[in-house]
Amino acid sequence: MSSLINEISKRRTFAIISHPDAGKTTLTEKLLLFGGAILTAGAVKSNKIKKTATSDFMEIERQRGISVATSVMSFEYKDTLINILDTPGHKDFAEDTYRTLTAVDSVILVIDCAKGVEAQTERLMEVCRMRNTPVIVFVNKMDREGKDPFDLIDELEKTLSITTRPLTWPISGGDSFKGVYNIYEKSLNVFNASKTTIETKIVAVESLEDPALDTQVTPRYAKQLREDIELIESVFEPFDINTYLSGEVAPVFFGSAVNNFGIQEMLDTFIKIAPTPRSRFSDTREVKPEENKFTGFVFKIHANLDPRHRDRIAFLRICSGKFERNKFYYHVRNGKEVRFSNPVTFLAQSKSVIDEAFPGDVIGLYDTGNFKIGDTLTEGEKFMYRGIPSFSPEIFKELVNTDPMKTKQLEKGIMQLTDEGVAQLFIQQPGNRKIIGTVGELQFEVIQYRLQHEYTASCRFAPMGYYKALWLTCDDKKILADFCRKKANYIALDKDENPVYLAESIWNLKVTMGDYPEITFHETSEFKMDIA
Ligand code: G4P
C-alpha cells in the first residue's frame, strides 16, 4: 500500500454535536483520555459562555482564546488517527458549527436522556442530512432519570427524520441503572455506582438466556432486557454499515460520559465503521483523497486575540494528496502562489509546527488577511471546493458609521470580519447600505467591539424588520432582473454579488413566491454547490 493510502486509511475526522449541556465537552474529554492525549479529567475547558444567558463580552474573548486551542484535537487510538473538530456550544455561533460540519466525514450526536431531542440538535442534524453525513448517536446521562429508551428512539426518528439502530441497550436507568448490553458483541457492561466509586466490568454472555445475566443485573432487570432485545430484533433491521455510511441509519449507544461508561463500546465501533476521509466535490469535479496532488479548503478563520497582531489562523481541511511545509501552493480565488513556513497541527491543547499532513487532517495556517472562508488551495488546478454554505440569517441590522473620519477603517474591518464568517454582509442600493445578518445578538457585540479595538472604527446598529434573506435563482435572467428592479427595496447583494430577497415576514414571502413562480427562493447559498 502506498504511504498516502496508508495514511488516509488510518484517519477518522469527525465532530461531536449536541444541544448545550448534553455532555459534548465531557464526552470529548473522555475520548481524549482513551487516546492518552490528556492525562487528567478537567483538561478540556467547558464552553461556559453557552451557560450565561446575558452576553458578557470579555468572556467571549476568553472563550475565543480557548476555542483556538480546542478547535481540533487529534489523538491515536488502536492505530487509528482520530481528529475531533470542536463546535461552539453557544447557539449564536451556530454558523460556525455548520461550517465545521463541512470539514468532517462523520459526526457523533450527543443527546441528554432526560431532555431528548432539543432545538439545536434539530438544526444541526438538518445540516448533516444535507450532506448525507454518517451519524452515531450517544444517549448520555443514563445515570440520571430519563425518558424511556424506546420513546427516545421514537423521538430521534421522528424529529430528526433518520432511521436508528440501537447497538447497545440500557438496563434500567437513573438510580437503578445497571449497565448496557452490547447487542452485537453479546456482552454486558455492568454499572455499579456507590457514593464514592464507580465500578464497571465487562461480562461476556453466551446468549440472552445465560443465567449470568440474572446474577449480574438481578432477575427482574434481566427479564426486562430479554423482552427489550426481543422487541428490538423484531422491529429493527440488522445493522448494515452501508446504510450508516450513506447517512440513512444512525447506530445508537447508551452511556454516561461523566462516569466514563458506555464510551469504549462506542469508540471501538466508531473506529471500525466510521468513514475514512471521503471524496469531496469541487465546482469542476469530484476529488478523491488518494489523488497525488494536494488540495484543501479553509472552513474557519480565527482572529488573533492580541490586537497588536492582526494575524489570523485559517483552518484548512486537507482533501487530497500530501501537504508539505514551505512548498508553494496555488490560492485559487486570488490566483497567487503561497507557501507556509509554520503550519500548525493541534494535539489536544498544544499547537506544534508540522512538516506534512494528509487528507482528513486539519492544519492551522497563519494568515495576514489573504484568506476567506471557502478558499481553496491546490497545486495549480483551478477549482473551488463546494459545500461551504451560508444560511439565511435570522437577525438583520443596518451598520451605521458613527465616525466619518474612520470610514476606510470601517470598510476594511467589516470586510475582514465577514470574510472570517463572524456575520454575513449584504449591500443594498442606492447608497451602499450595509446590512449585517446573524443568527444571534452576540455577533453584533462582537463586531462592534472588534471594529473598535482592531480597526479603530465606530459604529452602531439600526434594527431592520426582516425575517429572512433568500438567495434567488431563475433560468430566465430577464425575469430575475425585472424582479430585482421591481422589488429594489427588498433586494441586496451578498459578498459574492448574488442577489438575495429580504423578506419581511413569512406571509410576505409566500405572497411574493406565489407572484413569481419562475423564481426559486433558497434558504441557503448551498444551491450554488448542488452536485450535478
Ligand atoms: P456540553 O459540552 O454539551 O455543554 O456539556 P458538558 O459536557 O459541559 O456537560 C454539561 C453538564 O452535564 C456538566 O455538569 C457535566 O458534568 C454533566 N454531565 C455530563 N455527562 C454526564 C453524565 O453522564 N451524567 C450526569 N449525571 N451528568 C453528566 P455541570 O454541573 O454543568 O458542570 P460541571 O461543574 O460538572 O463540569
CSV table of C-alpha atoms and ligand atoms in Angstrom, one decimal, residues 17-28 46-48 50-51 89 110 112 138 140-144 255-261, ligand 1:
chain,number,residue,atom,x,y,z
A,17,ILE,CA,-22.5,17.9,18.2
A,18,SER,CA,-25.1,18.4,20.8
A,19,HIS,CA,-27.5,20.9,22.4
A,20,PRO,CA,-25.6,22.8,25.1
A,21,ASP,CA,-25.3,20.8,28.3
A,22,ALA,CA,-26.0,17.4,26.8
A,23,GLY,CA,-22.4,16.4,27.5
A,24,LYS,CA,-20.3,17.2,24.4
A,25,THR,CA,-17.4,18.6,26.4
A,26,THR,CA,-17.4,15.6,28.8
A,27,LEU,CA,-17.5,13.1,26.1
A,28,THR,CA,-14.7,14.8,24.1
A,46,SER,CA,-16.1,23.6,29.0
A,47,ASN,CA,-17.6,26.2,26.7
A,48,LYS,CA,-19.1,28.1,29.6
A,50,LYS,CA,-23.2,28.9,26.5
A,51,LYS,CA,-24.4,28.9,30.0
A,89,GLY,CA,-21.9,25.3,22.1
A,110,VAL,CA,-24.9,13.5,22.0
A,112,ASP,CA,-29.4,14.0,27.1
A,138,PHE,CA,-24.8,8.7,22.0
A,140,ASN,CA,-25.9,10.4,27.6
A,141,LYS,CA,-26.6,10.7,31.4
A,142,MET,CA,-28.1,7.2,31.8
A,143,ASP,CA,-27.2,7.5,35.5
A,144,ARG,CA,-30.0,10.1,35.8
A,255,GLY,CA,-24.0,5.5,28.5
A,256,SER,CA,-22.8,8.1,30.9
A,257,ALA,CA,-20.0,10.3,29.8
A,258,VAL,CA,-19.2,11.7,33.2
A,259,ASN,CA,-18.8,8.2,34.5
A,260,ASN,CA,-16.8,7.1,31.5
A,261,PHE,CA,-19.4,4.5,30.9
B,1,G4P,P1,-21.8,20.4,26.8
B,1,G4P,O1,-20.4,20.5,26.4
B,1,G4P,O2,-22.6,19.6,25.8
B,1,G4P,O3,-22.5,21.7,27.0
B,1,G4P,O4,-22.0,19.6,28.2
B,1,G4P,P2,-20.9,19.3,29.3
B,1,G4P,O5,-20.0,18.2,28.9
B,1,G4P,O6,-20.3,20.6,29.8
B,1,G4P,O7,-21.9,18.8,30.4
B,1,G4P,C1,-22.9,19.5,31.0
B,1,G4P,C2,-23.2,19.0,32.4
B,1,G4P,O8,-23.6,17.7,32.4
B,1,G4P,C3,-21.9,19.1,33.3
B,1,G4P,O9,-22.3,19.4,34.6
B,1,G4P,C4,-21.5,17.6,33.2
B,1,G4P,O10,-20.7,17.3,34.4
B,1,G4P,C5,-22.8,16.9,33.2
B,1,G4P,N1,-22.7,15.5,32.7
B,1,G4P,C6,-22.1,15.1,31.5
B,1,G4P,N2,-22.2,13.8,31.4
B,1,G4P,C7,-23.0,13.4,32.4
B,1,G4P,C8,-23.5,12.1,32.7
B,1,G4P,O11,-23.3,11.1,32.1
B,1,G4P,N3,-24.2,12.0,33.9
B,1,G4P,C9,-24.5,13.1,34.6
B,1,G4P,N4,-25.3,12.9,35.7
B,1,G4P,N5,-24.1,14.3,34.3
B,1,G4P,C10,-23.3,14.5,33.2
B,1,G4P,P3,-22.2,20.8,35.2
B,1,G4P,O12,-22.7,20.8,36.6
B,1,G4P,O13,-22.8,21.8,34.3
B,1,G4P,O14,-20.7,21.1,35.1
B,1,G4P,P4,-19.5,20.5,36.0
B,1,G4P,O15,-19.3,21.5,37.0
B,1,G4P,O16,-19.9,19.2,36.4
B,1,G4P,O17,-18.4,20.5,35.0
